[in-house]
mmCIF file of C-alpha atoms in Angstrom:
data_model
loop_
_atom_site.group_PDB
_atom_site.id
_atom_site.type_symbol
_atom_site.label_atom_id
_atom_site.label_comp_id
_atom_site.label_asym_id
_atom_site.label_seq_id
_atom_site.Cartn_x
_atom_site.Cartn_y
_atom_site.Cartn_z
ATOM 1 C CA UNK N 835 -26.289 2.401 -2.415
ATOM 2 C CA UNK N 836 -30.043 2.778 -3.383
ATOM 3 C CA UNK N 837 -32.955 1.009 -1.475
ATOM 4 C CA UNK N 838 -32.684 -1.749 -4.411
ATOM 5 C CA UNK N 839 -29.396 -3.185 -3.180
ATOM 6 C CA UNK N 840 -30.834 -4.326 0.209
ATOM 7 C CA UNK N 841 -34.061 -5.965 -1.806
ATOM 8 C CA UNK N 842 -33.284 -9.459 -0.805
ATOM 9 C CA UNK N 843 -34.533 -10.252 -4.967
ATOM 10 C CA UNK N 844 -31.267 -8.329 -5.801
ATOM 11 C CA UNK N 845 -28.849 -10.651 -3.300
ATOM 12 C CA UNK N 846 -30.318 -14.013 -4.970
ATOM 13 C CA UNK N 847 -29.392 -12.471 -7.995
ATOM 14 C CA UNK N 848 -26.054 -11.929 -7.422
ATOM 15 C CA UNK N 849 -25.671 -15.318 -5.663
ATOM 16 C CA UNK N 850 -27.484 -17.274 -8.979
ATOM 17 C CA UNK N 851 -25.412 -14.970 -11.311
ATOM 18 C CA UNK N 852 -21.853 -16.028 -9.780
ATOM 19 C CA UNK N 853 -23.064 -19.259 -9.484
ATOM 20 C CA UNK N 854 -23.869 -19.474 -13.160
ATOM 21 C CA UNK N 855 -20.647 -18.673 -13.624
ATOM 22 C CA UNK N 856 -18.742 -20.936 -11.398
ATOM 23 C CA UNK N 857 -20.269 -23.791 -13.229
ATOM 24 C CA UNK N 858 -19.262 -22.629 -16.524
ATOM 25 C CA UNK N 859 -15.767 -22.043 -15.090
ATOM 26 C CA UNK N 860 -15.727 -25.276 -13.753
ATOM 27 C CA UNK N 861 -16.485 -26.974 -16.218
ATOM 28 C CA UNK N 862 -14.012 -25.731 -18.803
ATOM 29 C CA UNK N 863 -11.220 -25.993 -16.216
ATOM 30 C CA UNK N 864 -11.952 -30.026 -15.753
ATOM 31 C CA UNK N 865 -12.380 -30.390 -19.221
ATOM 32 C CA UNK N 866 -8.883 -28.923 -20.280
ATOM 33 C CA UNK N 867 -6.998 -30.770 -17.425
ATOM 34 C CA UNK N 868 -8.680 -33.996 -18.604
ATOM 35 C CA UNK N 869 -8.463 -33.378 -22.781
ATOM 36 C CA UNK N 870 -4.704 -32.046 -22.555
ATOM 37 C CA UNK N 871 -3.806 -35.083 -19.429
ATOM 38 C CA UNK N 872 -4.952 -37.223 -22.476
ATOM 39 C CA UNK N 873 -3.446 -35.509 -25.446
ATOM 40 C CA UNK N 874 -0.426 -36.021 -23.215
ATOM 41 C CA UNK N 875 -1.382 -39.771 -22.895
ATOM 42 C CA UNK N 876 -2.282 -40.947 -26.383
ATOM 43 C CA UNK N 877 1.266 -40.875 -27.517
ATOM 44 C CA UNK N 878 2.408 -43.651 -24.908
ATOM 45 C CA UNK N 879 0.360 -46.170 -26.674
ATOM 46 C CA UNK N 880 -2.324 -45.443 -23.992
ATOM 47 C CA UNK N 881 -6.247 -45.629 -24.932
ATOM 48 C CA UNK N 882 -8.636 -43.125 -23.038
ATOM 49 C CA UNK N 883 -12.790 -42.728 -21.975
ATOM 50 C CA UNK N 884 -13.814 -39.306 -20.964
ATOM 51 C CA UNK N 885 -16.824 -39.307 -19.201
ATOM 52 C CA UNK N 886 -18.861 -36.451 -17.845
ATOM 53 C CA UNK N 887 -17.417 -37.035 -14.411
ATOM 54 C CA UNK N 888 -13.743 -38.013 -15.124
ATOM 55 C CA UNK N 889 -11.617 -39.559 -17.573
ATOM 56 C CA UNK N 890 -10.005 -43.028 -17.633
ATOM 57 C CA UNK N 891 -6.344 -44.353 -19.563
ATOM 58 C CA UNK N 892 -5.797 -47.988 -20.574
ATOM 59 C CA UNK N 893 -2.466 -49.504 -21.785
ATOM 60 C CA UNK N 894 0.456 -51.821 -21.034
ATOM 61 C CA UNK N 895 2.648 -48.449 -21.074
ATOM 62 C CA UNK N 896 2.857 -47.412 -17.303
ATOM 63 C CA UNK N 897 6.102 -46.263 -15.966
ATOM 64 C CA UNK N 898 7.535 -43.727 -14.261
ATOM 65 C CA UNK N 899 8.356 -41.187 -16.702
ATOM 66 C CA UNK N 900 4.813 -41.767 -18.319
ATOM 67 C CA UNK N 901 2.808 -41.423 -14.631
ATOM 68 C CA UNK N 902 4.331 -37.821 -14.524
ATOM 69 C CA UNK N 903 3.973 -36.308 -17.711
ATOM 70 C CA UNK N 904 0.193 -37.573 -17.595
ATOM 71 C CA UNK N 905 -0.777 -36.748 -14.272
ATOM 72 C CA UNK N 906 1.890 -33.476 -13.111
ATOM 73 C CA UNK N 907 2.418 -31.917 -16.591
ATOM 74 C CA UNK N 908 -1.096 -32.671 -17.293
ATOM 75 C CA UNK N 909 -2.506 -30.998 -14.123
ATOM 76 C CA UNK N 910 0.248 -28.416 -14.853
ATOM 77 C CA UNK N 911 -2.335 -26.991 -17.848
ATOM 78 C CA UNK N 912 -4.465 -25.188 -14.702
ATOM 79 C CA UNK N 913 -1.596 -23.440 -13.748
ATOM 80 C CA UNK N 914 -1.341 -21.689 -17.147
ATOM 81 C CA UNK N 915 -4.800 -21.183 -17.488
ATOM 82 C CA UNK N 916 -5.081 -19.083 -14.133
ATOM 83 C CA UNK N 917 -2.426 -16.878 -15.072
ATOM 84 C CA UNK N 918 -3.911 -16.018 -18.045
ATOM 85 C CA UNK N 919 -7.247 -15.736 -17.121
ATOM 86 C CA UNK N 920 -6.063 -13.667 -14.137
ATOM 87 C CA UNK N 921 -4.589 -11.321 -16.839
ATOM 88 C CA UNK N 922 -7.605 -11.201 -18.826
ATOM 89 C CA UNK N 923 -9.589 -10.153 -15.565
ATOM 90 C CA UNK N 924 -7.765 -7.614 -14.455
ATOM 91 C CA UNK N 925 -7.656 -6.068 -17.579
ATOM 92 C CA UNK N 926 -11.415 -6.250 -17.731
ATOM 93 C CA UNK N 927 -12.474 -5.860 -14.075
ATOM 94 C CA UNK N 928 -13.414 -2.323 -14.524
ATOM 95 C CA UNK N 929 -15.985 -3.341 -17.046
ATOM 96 C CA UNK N 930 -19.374 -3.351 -16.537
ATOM 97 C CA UNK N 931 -20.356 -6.399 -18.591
ATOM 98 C CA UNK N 932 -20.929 -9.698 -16.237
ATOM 99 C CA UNK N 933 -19.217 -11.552 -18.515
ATOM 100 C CA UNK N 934 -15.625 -10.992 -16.582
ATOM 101 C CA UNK N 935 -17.383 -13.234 -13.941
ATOM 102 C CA UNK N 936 -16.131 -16.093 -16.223
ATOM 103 C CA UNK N 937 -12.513 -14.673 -15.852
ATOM 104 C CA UNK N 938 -12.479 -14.408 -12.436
ATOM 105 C CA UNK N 939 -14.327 -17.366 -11.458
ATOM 106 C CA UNK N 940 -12.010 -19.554 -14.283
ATOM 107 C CA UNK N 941 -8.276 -17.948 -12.788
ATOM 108 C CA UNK N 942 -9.817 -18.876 -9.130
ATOM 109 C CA UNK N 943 -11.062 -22.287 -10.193
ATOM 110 C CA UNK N 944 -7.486 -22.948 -12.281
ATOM 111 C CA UNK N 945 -5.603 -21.922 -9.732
ATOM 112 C CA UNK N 946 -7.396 -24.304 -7.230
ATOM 113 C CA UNK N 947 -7.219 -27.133 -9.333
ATOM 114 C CA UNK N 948 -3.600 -26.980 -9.533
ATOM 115 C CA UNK N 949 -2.701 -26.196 -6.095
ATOM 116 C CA UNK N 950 -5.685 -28.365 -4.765
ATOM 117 C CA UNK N 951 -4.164 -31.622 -6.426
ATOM 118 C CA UNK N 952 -0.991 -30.838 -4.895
ATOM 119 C CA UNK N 953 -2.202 -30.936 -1.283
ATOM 120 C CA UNK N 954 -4.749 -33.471 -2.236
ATOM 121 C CA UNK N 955 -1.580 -35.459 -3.780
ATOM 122 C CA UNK N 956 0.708 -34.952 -0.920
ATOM 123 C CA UNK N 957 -1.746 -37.410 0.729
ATOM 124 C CA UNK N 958 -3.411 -39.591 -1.793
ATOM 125 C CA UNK N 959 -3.101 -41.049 -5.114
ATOM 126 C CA UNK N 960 -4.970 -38.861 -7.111
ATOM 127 C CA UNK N 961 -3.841 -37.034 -10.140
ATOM 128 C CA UNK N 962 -0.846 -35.215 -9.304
ATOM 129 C CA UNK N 963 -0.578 -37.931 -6.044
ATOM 130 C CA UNK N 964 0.026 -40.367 -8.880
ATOM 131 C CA UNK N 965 3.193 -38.742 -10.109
ATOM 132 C CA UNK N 966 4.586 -37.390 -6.471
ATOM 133 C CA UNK N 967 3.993 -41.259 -5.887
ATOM 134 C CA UNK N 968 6.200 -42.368 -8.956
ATOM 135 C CA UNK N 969 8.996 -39.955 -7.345
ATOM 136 C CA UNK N 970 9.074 -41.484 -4.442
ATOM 137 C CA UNK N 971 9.276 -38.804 -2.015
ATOM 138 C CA UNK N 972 9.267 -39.181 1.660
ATOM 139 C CA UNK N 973 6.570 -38.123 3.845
ATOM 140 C CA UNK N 974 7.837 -34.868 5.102
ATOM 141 C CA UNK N 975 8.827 -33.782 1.186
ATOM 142 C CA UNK N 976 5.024 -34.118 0.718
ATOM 143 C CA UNK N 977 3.531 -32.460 3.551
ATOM 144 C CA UNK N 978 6.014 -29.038 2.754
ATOM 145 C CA UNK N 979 4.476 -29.704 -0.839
ATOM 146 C CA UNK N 980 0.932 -29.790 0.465
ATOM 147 C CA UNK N 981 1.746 -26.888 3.072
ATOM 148 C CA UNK N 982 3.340 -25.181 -0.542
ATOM 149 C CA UNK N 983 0.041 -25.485 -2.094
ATOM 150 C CA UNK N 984 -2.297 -24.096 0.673
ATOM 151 C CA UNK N 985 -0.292 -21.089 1.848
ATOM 152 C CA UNK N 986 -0.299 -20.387 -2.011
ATOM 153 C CA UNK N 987 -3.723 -20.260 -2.022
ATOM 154 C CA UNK N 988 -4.706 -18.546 0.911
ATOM 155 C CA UNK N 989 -2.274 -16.210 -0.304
ATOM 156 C CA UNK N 990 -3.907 -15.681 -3.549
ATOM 157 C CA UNK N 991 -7.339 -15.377 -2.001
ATOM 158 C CA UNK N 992 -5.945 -12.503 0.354
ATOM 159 C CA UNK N 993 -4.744 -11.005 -2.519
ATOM 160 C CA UNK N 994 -7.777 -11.069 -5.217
ATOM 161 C CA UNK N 995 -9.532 -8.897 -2.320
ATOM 162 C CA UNK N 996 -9.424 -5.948 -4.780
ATOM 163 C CA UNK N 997 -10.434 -8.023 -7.791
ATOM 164 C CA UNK N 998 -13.428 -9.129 -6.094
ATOM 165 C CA UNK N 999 -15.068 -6.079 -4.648
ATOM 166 C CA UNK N 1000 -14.281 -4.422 -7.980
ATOM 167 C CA UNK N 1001 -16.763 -6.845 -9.799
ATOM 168 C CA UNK N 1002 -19.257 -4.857 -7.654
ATOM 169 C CA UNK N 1003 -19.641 -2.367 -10.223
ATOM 170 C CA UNK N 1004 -21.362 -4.542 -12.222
ATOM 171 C CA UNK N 1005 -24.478 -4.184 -10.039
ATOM 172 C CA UNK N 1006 -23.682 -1.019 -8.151
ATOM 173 C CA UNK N 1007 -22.389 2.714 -8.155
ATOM 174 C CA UNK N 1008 -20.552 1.995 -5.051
ATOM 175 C CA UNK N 1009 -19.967 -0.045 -2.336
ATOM 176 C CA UNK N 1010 -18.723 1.242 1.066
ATOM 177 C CA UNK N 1011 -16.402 -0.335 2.907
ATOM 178 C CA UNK N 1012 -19.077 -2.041 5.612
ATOM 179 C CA UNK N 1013 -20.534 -3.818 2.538
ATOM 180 C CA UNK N 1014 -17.583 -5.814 1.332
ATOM 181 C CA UNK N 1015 -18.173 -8.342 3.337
ATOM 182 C CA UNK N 1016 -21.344 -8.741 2.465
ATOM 183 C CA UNK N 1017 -20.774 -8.153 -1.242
ATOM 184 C CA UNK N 1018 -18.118 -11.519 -0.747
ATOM 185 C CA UNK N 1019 -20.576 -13.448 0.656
ATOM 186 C CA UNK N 1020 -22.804 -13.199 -1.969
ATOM 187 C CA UNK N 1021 -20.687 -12.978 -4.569
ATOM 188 C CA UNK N 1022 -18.251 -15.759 -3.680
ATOM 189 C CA UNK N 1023 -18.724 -17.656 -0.635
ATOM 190 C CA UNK N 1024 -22.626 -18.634 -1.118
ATOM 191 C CA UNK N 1025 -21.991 -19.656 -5.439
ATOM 192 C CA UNK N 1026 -18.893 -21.850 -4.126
ATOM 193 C CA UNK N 1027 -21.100 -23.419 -1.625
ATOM 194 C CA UNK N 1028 -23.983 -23.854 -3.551
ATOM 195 C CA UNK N 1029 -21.604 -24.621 -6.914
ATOM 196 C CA UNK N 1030 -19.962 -27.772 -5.087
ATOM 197 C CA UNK N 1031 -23.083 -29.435 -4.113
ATOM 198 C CA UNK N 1032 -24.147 -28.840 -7.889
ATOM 199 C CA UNK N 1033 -21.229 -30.597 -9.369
ATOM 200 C CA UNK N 1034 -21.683 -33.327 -6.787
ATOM 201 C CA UNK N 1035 -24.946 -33.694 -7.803
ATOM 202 C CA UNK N 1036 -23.990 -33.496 -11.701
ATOM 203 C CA UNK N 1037 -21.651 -36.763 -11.014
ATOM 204 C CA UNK N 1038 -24.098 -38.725 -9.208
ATOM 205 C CA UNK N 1039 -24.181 -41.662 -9.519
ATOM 206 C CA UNK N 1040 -20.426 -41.755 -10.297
ATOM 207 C CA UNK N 1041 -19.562 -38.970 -7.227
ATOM 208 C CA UNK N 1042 -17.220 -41.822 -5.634
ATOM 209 C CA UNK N 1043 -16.127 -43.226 -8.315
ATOM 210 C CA UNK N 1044 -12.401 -41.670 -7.359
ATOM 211 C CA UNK N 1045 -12.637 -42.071 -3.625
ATOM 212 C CA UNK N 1046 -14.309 -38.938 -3.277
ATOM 213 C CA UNK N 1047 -10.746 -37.042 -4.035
ATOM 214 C CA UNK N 1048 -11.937 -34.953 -7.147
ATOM 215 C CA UNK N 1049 -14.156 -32.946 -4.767
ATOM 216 C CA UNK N 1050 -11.526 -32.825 -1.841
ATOM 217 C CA UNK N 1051 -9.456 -31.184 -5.050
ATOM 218 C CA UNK N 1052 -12.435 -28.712 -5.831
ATOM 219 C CA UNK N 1053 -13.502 -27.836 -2.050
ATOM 220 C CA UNK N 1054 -9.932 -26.327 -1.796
ATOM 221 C CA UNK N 1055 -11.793 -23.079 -3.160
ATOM 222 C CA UNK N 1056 -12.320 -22.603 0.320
ATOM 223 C CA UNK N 1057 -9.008 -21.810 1.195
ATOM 224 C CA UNK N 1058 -8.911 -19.598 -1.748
ATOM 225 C CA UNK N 1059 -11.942 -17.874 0.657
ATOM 226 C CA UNK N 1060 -10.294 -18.147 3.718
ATOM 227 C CA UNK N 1061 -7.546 -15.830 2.036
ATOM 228 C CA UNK N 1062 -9.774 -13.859 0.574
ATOM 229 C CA UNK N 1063 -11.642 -13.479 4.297
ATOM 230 C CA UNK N 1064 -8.014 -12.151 5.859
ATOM 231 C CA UNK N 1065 -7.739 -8.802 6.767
ATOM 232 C CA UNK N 1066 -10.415 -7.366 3.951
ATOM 233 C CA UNK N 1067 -11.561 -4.446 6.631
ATOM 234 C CA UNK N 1068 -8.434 -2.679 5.018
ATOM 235 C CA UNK N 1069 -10.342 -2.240 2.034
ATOM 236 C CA UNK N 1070 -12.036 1.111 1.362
ATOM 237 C CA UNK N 1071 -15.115 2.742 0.218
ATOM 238 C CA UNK N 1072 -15.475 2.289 -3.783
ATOM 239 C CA UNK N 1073 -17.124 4.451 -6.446
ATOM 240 C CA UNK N 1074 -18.184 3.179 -9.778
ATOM 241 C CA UNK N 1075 -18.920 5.108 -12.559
ATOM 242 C CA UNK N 1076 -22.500 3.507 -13.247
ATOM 243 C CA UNK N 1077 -25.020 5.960 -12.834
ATOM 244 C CA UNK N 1078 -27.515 3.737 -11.169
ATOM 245 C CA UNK N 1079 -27.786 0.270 -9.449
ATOM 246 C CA UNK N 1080 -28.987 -2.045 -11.655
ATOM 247 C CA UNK N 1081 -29.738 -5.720 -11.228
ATOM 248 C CA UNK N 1082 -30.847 -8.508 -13.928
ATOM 249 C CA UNK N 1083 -30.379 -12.344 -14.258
ATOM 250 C CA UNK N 1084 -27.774 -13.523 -16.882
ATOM 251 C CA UNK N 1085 -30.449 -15.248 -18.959
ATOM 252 C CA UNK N 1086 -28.035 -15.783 -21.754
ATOM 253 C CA UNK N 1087 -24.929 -17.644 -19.610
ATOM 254 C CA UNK N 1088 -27.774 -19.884 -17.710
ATOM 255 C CA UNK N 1089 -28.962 -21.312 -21.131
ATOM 256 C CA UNK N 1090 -25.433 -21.663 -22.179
ATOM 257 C CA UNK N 1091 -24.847 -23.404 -18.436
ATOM 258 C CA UNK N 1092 -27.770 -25.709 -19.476
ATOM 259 C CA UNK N 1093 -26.910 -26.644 -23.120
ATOM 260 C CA UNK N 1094 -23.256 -27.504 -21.364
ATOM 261 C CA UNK N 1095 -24.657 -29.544 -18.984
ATOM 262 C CA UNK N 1096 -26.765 -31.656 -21.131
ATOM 263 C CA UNK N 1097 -23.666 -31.904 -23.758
ATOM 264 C CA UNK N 1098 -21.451 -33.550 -20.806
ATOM 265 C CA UNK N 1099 -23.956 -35.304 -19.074
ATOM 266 C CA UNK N 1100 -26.142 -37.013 -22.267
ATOM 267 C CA UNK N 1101 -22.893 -36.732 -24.857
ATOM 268 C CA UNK N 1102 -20.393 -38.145 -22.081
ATOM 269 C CA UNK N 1103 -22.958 -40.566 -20.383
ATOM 270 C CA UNK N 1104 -21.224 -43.946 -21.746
ATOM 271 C CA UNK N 1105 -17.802 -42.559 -22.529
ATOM 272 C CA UNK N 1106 -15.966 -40.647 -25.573
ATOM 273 C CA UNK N 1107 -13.358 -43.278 -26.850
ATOM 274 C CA UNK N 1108 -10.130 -41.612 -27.443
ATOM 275 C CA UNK N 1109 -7.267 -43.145 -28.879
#
């Protein structure tokens, strides 16, 4: 690694250039639980508001059968979306291009949204909590479900070890092994830090509006981390096939990041009436 990758200039940019991209991920991940938990709605007679920090259903239709297509097959959407934008970054991971970023900060973000509202449902009634609550299960059904969803994703933290340090070669010709955990800091422990208190920020003054439980659902990244954290000494020395380190700001994903922003948070302000 040249003198450049231990310029403390080049570790803020890889922090603000994951961190660009968790937003973006972020963002479209909420949006498509909320537009498709409402395309799944509108049928049932119900009447829906999306706001930049949520979405809200009204309607004389509640039952059962309609709580859990809206709020299990609707969260269900994040499921999908990981495991295709897991595909798409592991088919681009050896890329240079920052834009697989997006890929692997949307499949980690999907992924934590589904399994996050599981073990934030098992407890409370919140999104998929709605529809465990419409089953009726007992206690002990929904602590192995919330036990289900964090072992899943400490599991797939441990195992996107690779997929992270290869993003490295984006920035580097190679990273030994006593970098890694370095390289995970800045790439993914500091942006989900710093990414949360955005979005709490970005929902202000709304940020309790639901108890407080949409951000329980989103700080479940960091058992994503904790997996990821496990064991990663096993992972070896890597060489890239860049010929030098290089390191630049993604001007062109930040302006994106701040036209999106002002969309949701000036378009959304007072509500988009869907029915």
């Amino acid at each position: 690694m040249s003198s450049s990758a231990n310029n403390p200039l080049s570790y803020l940019i890889i922090i603000a250039n994951s961190l660009i991209y968790f937003l973006l991920a972020y963002f479209f991940v909420v949006l498509v639980n909320n537009l498709f938990s409402i395309l799944l709605a509108l049928p049932s007679g119900f009447d829906a508001v999306l706001y930049y920090y949520g979405y809200g259903l009204s309607g004389e239709h509640w039952n059962n059968e309609n709580i859990f297509i809206i709020f299990f097959i609707g969260s269900s959407i994040t499921l999908f979306v990981g495991l295709f934008f897991e595909y798409l970054y592991v088919k681009h991971r050896k890329k240079i291009s920052r834009r697989k970023f997006f890929f692997m900060w949307t499949y980690i973000l999907a992924y934590t949204w589904f399994f996050g509202n599981i073990i934030v449902g098992a407890f409370f009634n919140f999104g998929m909590g709605a529809a465990i609550r419409a089953m009726d299960l007992p206690l002990f059904v929904r602590l192995i479900f919330a036990f289900v969803g964090l072992a899943f994703l400490g599991y797939m933290g441990y195992n996107a070890q690779k997929n992270v340090v290869i993003s490295a070669n984006s920035y580097f010709t190679q990273i030994p092994a006593y970098r890694i955990g370095i390289f995970f800091l800045l790439q993914v422990i500091l942006p989900a830090i710093f990414g949360v208190g955005i979005v709490a920020l970005f929902k202000m003054p709304h940020l309790a509006d639901f108890d407080y439980l949409d951000m329980y659902v989103l700080m479940c990244v960091f058992l994503f981390i904790i997996g990821l954290l496990i064991r990663f000494p096993r992972l070896k020395t890597l060489q890239f096939k860049r010929k030098n380190d290089r390191f630049a700001l993604s001007t062109g994903p930040l302006l994106i990041l701040i036209v999106v922003i002002l969309i949701l948070r000036v378009g959304l302000m007072n509500g988009l009436q869907i029915s």
